[in-house]
mmCIF file of C-alpha atoms in Angstrom:
data_model
loop_
_atom_site.group_PDB
_atom_site.id
_atom_site.type_symbol
_atom_site.label_atom_id
_atom_site.label_comp_id
_atom_site.label_asym_id
_atom_site.label_seq_id
_atom_site.Cartn_x
_atom_site.Cartn_y
_atom_site.Cartn_z
ATOM 1 C CA MET A 106 0.000 0.000 0.000
ATOM 2 C CA SER A 107 1.478 3.364 -0.986
ATOM 3 C CA ASP A 108 1.942 6.020 1.682
ATOM 4 C CA ALA A 109 -0.757 8.259 0.149
ATOM 5 C CA ARG A 110 -3.274 5.417 0.018
ATOM 6 C CA LEU A 111 -2.437 4.300 3.545
ATOM 7 C CA LEU A 112 -2.869 7.855 4.842
ATOM 8 C CA ALA A 113 -6.243 8.145 3.093
ATOM 9 C CA VAL A 114 -7.505 4.818 4.472
ATOM 10 C CA GLU A 115 -6.316 5.763 7.964
ATOM 11 C CA ALA A 116 -7.937 9.219 7.693
ATOM 12 C CA VAL A 117 -11.283 7.689 6.723
ATOM 13 C CA GLY A 118 -10.983 5.309 9.682
ATOM 14 C CA SER A 119 -10.197 8.185 12.057
ATOM 15 C CA HIS A 120 -13.101 10.229 10.702
ATOM 16 C CA VAL A 121 -15.540 7.337 11.158
ATOM 17 C CA ARG A 122 -14.281 6.587 14.680
ATOM 18 C CA ALA A 123 -14.595 10.255 15.686
ATOM 19 C CA PHE A 124 -18.097 10.520 14.228
ATOM 20 C CA PHE A 125 -19.236 7.275 15.876
ATOM 21 C CA GLU A 126 -17.549 7.953 19.217
ATOM 22 C CA GLY A 127 -18.848 5.479 21.796
ATOM 23 C CA HIS A 128 -19.512 2.782 19.162
ATOM 24 C CA SER A 129 -17.386 -0.275 18.482
ATOM 25 C CA VAL A 130 -15.581 -0.054 15.139
ATOM 26 C CA GLU A 131 -14.094 -3.170 13.564
ATOM 27 C CA VAL A 132 -11.836 -2.903 10.519
ATOM 28 C CA VAL A 133 -12.387 -5.747 8.057
ATOM 29 C CA VAL A 134 -9.970 -6.252 5.168
ATOM 30 C CA CYS A 135 -12.174 -6.828 2.141
ATOM 31 C CA ASP A 136 -10.369 -9.008 -0.386
ATOM 32 C CA LEU A 137 -12.287 -8.917 -3.650
ATOM 33 C CA GLY A 138 -10.413 -11.893 -5.069
ATOM 34 C CA PRO A 139 -7.421 -12.209 -7.364
ATOM 35 C CA GLU A 140 -8.859 -10.630 -10.519
ATOM 36 C CA ARG A 141 -10.659 -7.782 -8.745
ATOM 37 C CA ARG A 142 -8.086 -7.016 -6.041
ATOM 38 C CA GLU A 143 -6.069 -4.757 -8.346
ATOM 39 C CA VAL A 144 -9.037 -2.417 -8.859
ATOM 40 C CA VAL A 145 -9.344 -1.616 -5.122
ATOM 41 C CA PRO A 146 -6.170 -3.022 -3.550
ATOM 42 C CA ASP A 147 -6.538 -1.348 -0.157
ATOM 43 C CA LEU A 148 -10.228 -1.849 0.557
ATOM 44 C CA ARG A 149 -11.359 -1.992 4.148
ATOM 45 C CA VAL A 150 -14.892 -2.020 5.512
ATOM 46 C CA LEU A 151 -15.397 -0.328 8.862
ATOM 47 C CA VAL A 152 -18.136 -2.171 10.734
ATOM 48 C CA VAL A 153 -19.711 0.173 13.285
ATOM 49 C CA GLY A 154 -21.835 -1.335 16.030
ATOM 50 C CA PRO A 155 -24.915 0.249 17.598
ATOM 51 C CA GLY A 156 -24.279 2.977 20.145
ATOM 52 C CA PRO A 157 -25.143 6.513 21.188
ATOM 53 C CA ARG A 158 -25.578 7.890 17.628
ATOM 54 C CA SER A 159 -27.582 5.017 16.167
ATOM 55 C CA ASP A 160 -29.136 1.731 17.203
ATOM 56 C CA SER A 161 -28.279 0.263 13.787
ATOM 57 C CA TRP A 162 -25.091 -1.133 12.276
ATOM 58 C CA ALA A 163 -23.137 0.962 9.784
ATOM 59 C CA TYR A 164 -20.750 -0.379 7.141
ATOM 60 C CA VAL A 165 -18.354 2.231 5.735
ATOM 61 C CA THR A 166 -15.804 1.721 2.962
ATOM 62 C CA ALA A 167 -12.217 2.905 3.322
ATOM 63 C CA GLY A 168 -10.017 2.613 0.248
ATOM 64 C CA CYS A 169 -12.482 3.548 -2.469
ATOM 65 C CA TRP A 170 -11.302 7.195 -2.499
ATOM 66 C CA ALA A 171 -7.678 6.092 -2.803
ATOM 67 C CA ALA A 172 -8.508 3.978 -5.869
ATOM 68 C CA THR A 173 -10.447 6.613 -7.824
ATOM 69 C CA GLU A 174 -9.737 10.116 -6.519
ATOM 70 C CA LYS A 175 -9.479 12.952 -9.010
ATOM 71 C CA ASP A 176 -7.962 16.259 -7.926
ATOM 72 C CA GLY A 177 -8.190 15.141 -4.292
ATOM 73 C CA ARG A 178 -11.925 14.391 -4.431
ATOM 74 C CA GLY A 179 -13.578 11.017 -4.369
ATOM 75 C CA LEU A 180 -16.204 8.858 -2.722
ATOM 76 C CA GLU A 181 -16.608 6.352 0.053
ATOM 77 C CA PHE A 182 -19.907 4.645 0.852
ATOM 78 C CA VAL A 183 -21.973 3.839 3.948
ATOM 79 C CA MET A 184 -24.744 1.280 4.342
ATOM 80 C CA THR A 185 -26.927 1.033 7.415
ATOM 81 C CA ALA A 186 -28.434 -2.293 8.428
ATOM 82 C CA HIS A 187 -30.406 -3.888 11.204
ATOM 83 C CA VAL A 188 -27.755 -6.510 12.120
ATOM 84 C CA ARG A 189 -24.078 -7.313 11.759
ATOM 85 C CA ASP A 190 -23.714 -9.734 8.875
ATOM 86 C CA GLN A 191 -20.949 -10.710 6.466
ATOM 87 C CA ARG A 192 -23.515 -10.168 3.705
ATOM 88 C CA PHE A 193 -23.280 -6.392 4.195
ATOM 89 C CA ILE A 194 -19.480 -6.421 4.170
ATOM 90 C CA ASP A 195 -19.634 -8.328 0.884
ATOM 91 C CA LEU A 196 -22.156 -5.817 -0.516
ATOM 92 C CA MET A 197 -19.831 -2.943 0.354
ATOM 93 C CA GLY A 198 -17.085 -4.752 -1.562
ATOM 94 C CA MET A 199 -19.448 -5.170 -4.506
ATOM 95 C CA ILE A 200 -20.415 -1.477 -4.470
ATOM 96 C CA THR A 201 -16.773 -0.424 -4.331
ATOM 97 C CA TYR A 202 -15.758 -2.731 -7.170
ATOM 98 C CA TYR A 203 -18.713 -1.535 -9.282
ATOM 99 C CA HIS A 204 -17.740 2.094 -8.666
ATOM 100 C CA CYS A 205 -13.975 1.722 -9.057
ATOM 101 C CA GLY A 206 -14.255 -0.788 -11.893
ATOM 102 C CA GLY A 207 -15.721 1.651 -14.377
ATOM 103 C CA HIS A 208 -19.314 2.408 -13.352
ATOM 104 C CA GLN A 209 -18.548 5.672 -11.472
ATOM 105 C CA LEU A 210 -21.402 6.022 -8.998
ATOM 106 C CA ASP A 211 -22.452 9.405 -7.673
ATOM 107 C CA LEU A 212 -25.295 11.087 -5.846
ATOM 108 C CA GLU A 213 -28.724 10.017 -7.201
ATOM 109 C CA HIS A 214 -27.324 7.032 -9.101
ATOM 110 C CA SER A 215 -28.502 3.475 -8.570
ATOM 111 C CA MET A 216 -27.092 0.034 -9.135
ATOM 112 C CA PRO A 217 -28.615 -3.443 -9.289
ATOM 113 C CA ILE A 218 -27.563 -5.949 -6.649
ATOM 114 C CA GLY A 219 -28.636 -8.924 -8.755
ATOM 115 C CA GLU A 220 -30.493 -10.520 -5.842
ATOM 116 C CA PRO A 221 -32.474 -9.402 -2.784
ATOM 117 C CA TRP A 222 -30.635 -7.199 -0.268
ATOM 118 C CA VAL A 223 -31.283 -9.998 2.215
ATOM 119 C CA PRO A 224 -33.197 -13.230 1.534
ATOM 120 C CA GLY A 225 -36.913 -12.469 1.337
ATOM 121 C CA SER A 226 -36.491 -8.726 0.711
ATOM 122 C CA ILE A 227 -37.936 -7.071 -2.400
ATOM 123 C CA CYS A 228 -35.101 -4.498 -2.313
ATOM 124 C CA ASP A 229 -32.703 -5.584 -5.055
ATOM 125 C CA HIS A 230 -31.068 -2.268 -6.007
ATOM 126 C CA LEU A 231 -29.048 0.356 -4.158
ATOM 127 C CA LEU A 232 -29.755 4.072 -4.419
ATOM 128 C CA ILE A 233 -26.854 6.449 -3.826
ATOM 129 C CA SER A 234 -28.113 9.249 -1.632
ATOM 130 C CA LEU A 235 -27.039 11.757 0.986
ATOM 131 C CA PRO A 236 -26.372 10.053 4.336
ATOM 132 C CA TYR A 237 -29.593 11.359 5.905
ATOM 133 C CA LEU A 238 -29.378 9.024 8.891
ATOM 134 C CA HIS A 239 -25.966 10.453 9.807
ATOM 135 C CA GLY A 240 -25.849 13.940 8.288
ATOM 136 C CA PRO A 241 -23.145 16.121 6.769
ATOM 137 C CA ASP A 242 -20.696 15.552 9.628
ATOM 138 C CA LEU A 243 -20.195 11.992 8.402
ATOM 139 C CA GLU A 244 -20.589 12.890 4.723
ATOM 140 C CA HIS A 245 -17.643 15.310 4.573
ATOM 141 C CA CYS A 246 -14.416 13.484 5.394
ATOM 142 C CA PRO A 247 -11.197 15.542 5.215
ATOM 143 C CA LEU A 248 -8.134 13.663 3.999
ATOM 144 C CA PRO A 249 -4.444 14.606 3.912
ATOM 145 C CA ARG A 250 -4.588 15.125 0.146
ATOM 146 C CA GLY A 251 -8.199 16.059 -0.432
ATOM 147 C CA GLN A 252 -11.669 15.155 0.728
ATOM 148 C CA ALA A 253 -13.846 12.072 0.573
ATOM 149 C CA ARG A 254 -17.590 12.357 0.375
ATOM 150 C CA ILE A 255 -19.303 9.483 2.150
ATOM 151 C CA LEU A 256 -22.604 8.716 0.419
ATOM 152 C CA TRP A 257 -25.392 6.430 1.578
ATOM 153 C CA THR A 258 -26.261 3.226 -0.248
ATOM 154 C CA LEU A 259 -29.968 2.771 0.427
ATOM 155 C CA PRO A 260 -31.595 -0.560 -0.541
ATOM 156 C CA VAL A 261 -34.543 0.072 -2.857
ATOM 157 C CA THR A 262 -36.822 -1.870 -5.168
ATOM 158 C CA ALA A 263 -36.672 -2.065 -8.955
ATOM 159 C CA ALA A 264 -40.039 -0.263 -9.079
ATOM 160 C CA GLU A 265 -38.626 2.594 -6.983
ATOM 161 C CA VAL A 266 -35.614 2.898 -9.311
ATOM 162 C CA GLU A 267 -37.949 2.991 -12.317
ATOM 163 C CA PHE A 268 -40.092 5.650 -10.639
ATOM 164 C CA ARG A 269 -36.961 7.738 -9.969
ATOM 165 C CA ARG A 270 -35.945 7.490 -13.642
ATOM 166 C CA HIS A 271 -39.266 8.989 -14.744
ATOM 167 C CA GLN A 272 -40.232 11.265 -11.847
ATOM 168 C CA GLY A 273 -36.835 12.259 -10.422
ATOM 169 C CA HIS A 274 -34.832 11.629 -7.294
ATOM 170 C CA GLU A 275 -36.614 14.296 -5.227
ATOM 171 C CA ALA A 276 -40.007 12.785 -6.038
ATOM 172 C CA LEU A 277 -38.835 9.376 -4.825
ATOM 173 C CA GLU A 278 -37.379 10.809 -1.632
ATOM 174 C CA GLN A 279 -40.694 12.591 -1.046
ATOM 175 C CA LEU A 280 -42.470 9.216 -1.259
ATOM 176 C CA PHE A 281 -39.980 7.755 1.222
ATOM 177 C CA ASP A 282 -40.742 10.625 3.620
ATOM 178 C CA GLU A 283 -44.507 10.302 3.195
ATOM 179 C CA ALA A 284 -44.374 6.533 3.766
ATOM 180 C CA GLU A 285 -42.014 7.053 6.735
ATOM 181 C CA ILE A 286 -39.908 4.104 5.618
ATOM 182 C CA ILE A 287 -37.505 2.507 8.035
ATOM 183 C CA PRO A 288 -34.422 2.297 5.807
ATOM 184 C CA THR A 289 -32.882 -0.538 7.813
ATOM 185 C CA ASP A 290 -36.014 -2.722 7.459
ATOM 186 C CA PRO A 291 -35.125 -5.313 4.809
ATOM 187 C CA PHE A 292 -38.780 -6.317 4.477
ATOM 188 C CA ARG A 293 -40.290 -2.879 3.980
ATOM 189 C CA ALA A 294 -42.910 -2.472 1.273
ATOM 190 C CA SER A 295 -42.142 -0.614 -1.935
ATOM 191 C CA VAL A 296 -43.423 2.979 -1.930
ATOM 192 C CA VAL A 297 -44.600 2.662 -5.550
#
């Protein structure tokens, strides 16, 4: 790992620990396998346990920025879930590989998972959104050579993604607000 990449990964880890003070934070090395490892060689997933800020689990990437930054700016991702499960660590690896492997995700983008978020869920896509559950203090992560923006990966349904394509991101978020969805509920109903 180069010094610049190591510093960036460590800075993301420090930022997440400071934001989630009072929570347990486990660093998991996420090996994407021999053919994918080169795309995101330094990927870590920070697994944040429930605590004073949230009663849910948070999974935050560290290493995505280092693999794709341009002019000191880049992305990391956060997912919030109801339990600690290897499934979510693997999903964060998949999101990072998708993003760093040529599909450049950004705010208001979506990506297919290819299967339910968890078995029995109708959510089979991820929507890239502002980290509403955590706010701008988590979103804006200063790094030694730039800044990472930590965006939320919200599990959504194919119908919700289709609605967003035709009606817009704001319209979909309005439906989420009106339905008062619980974003960590893997068995929530679709809002459309």
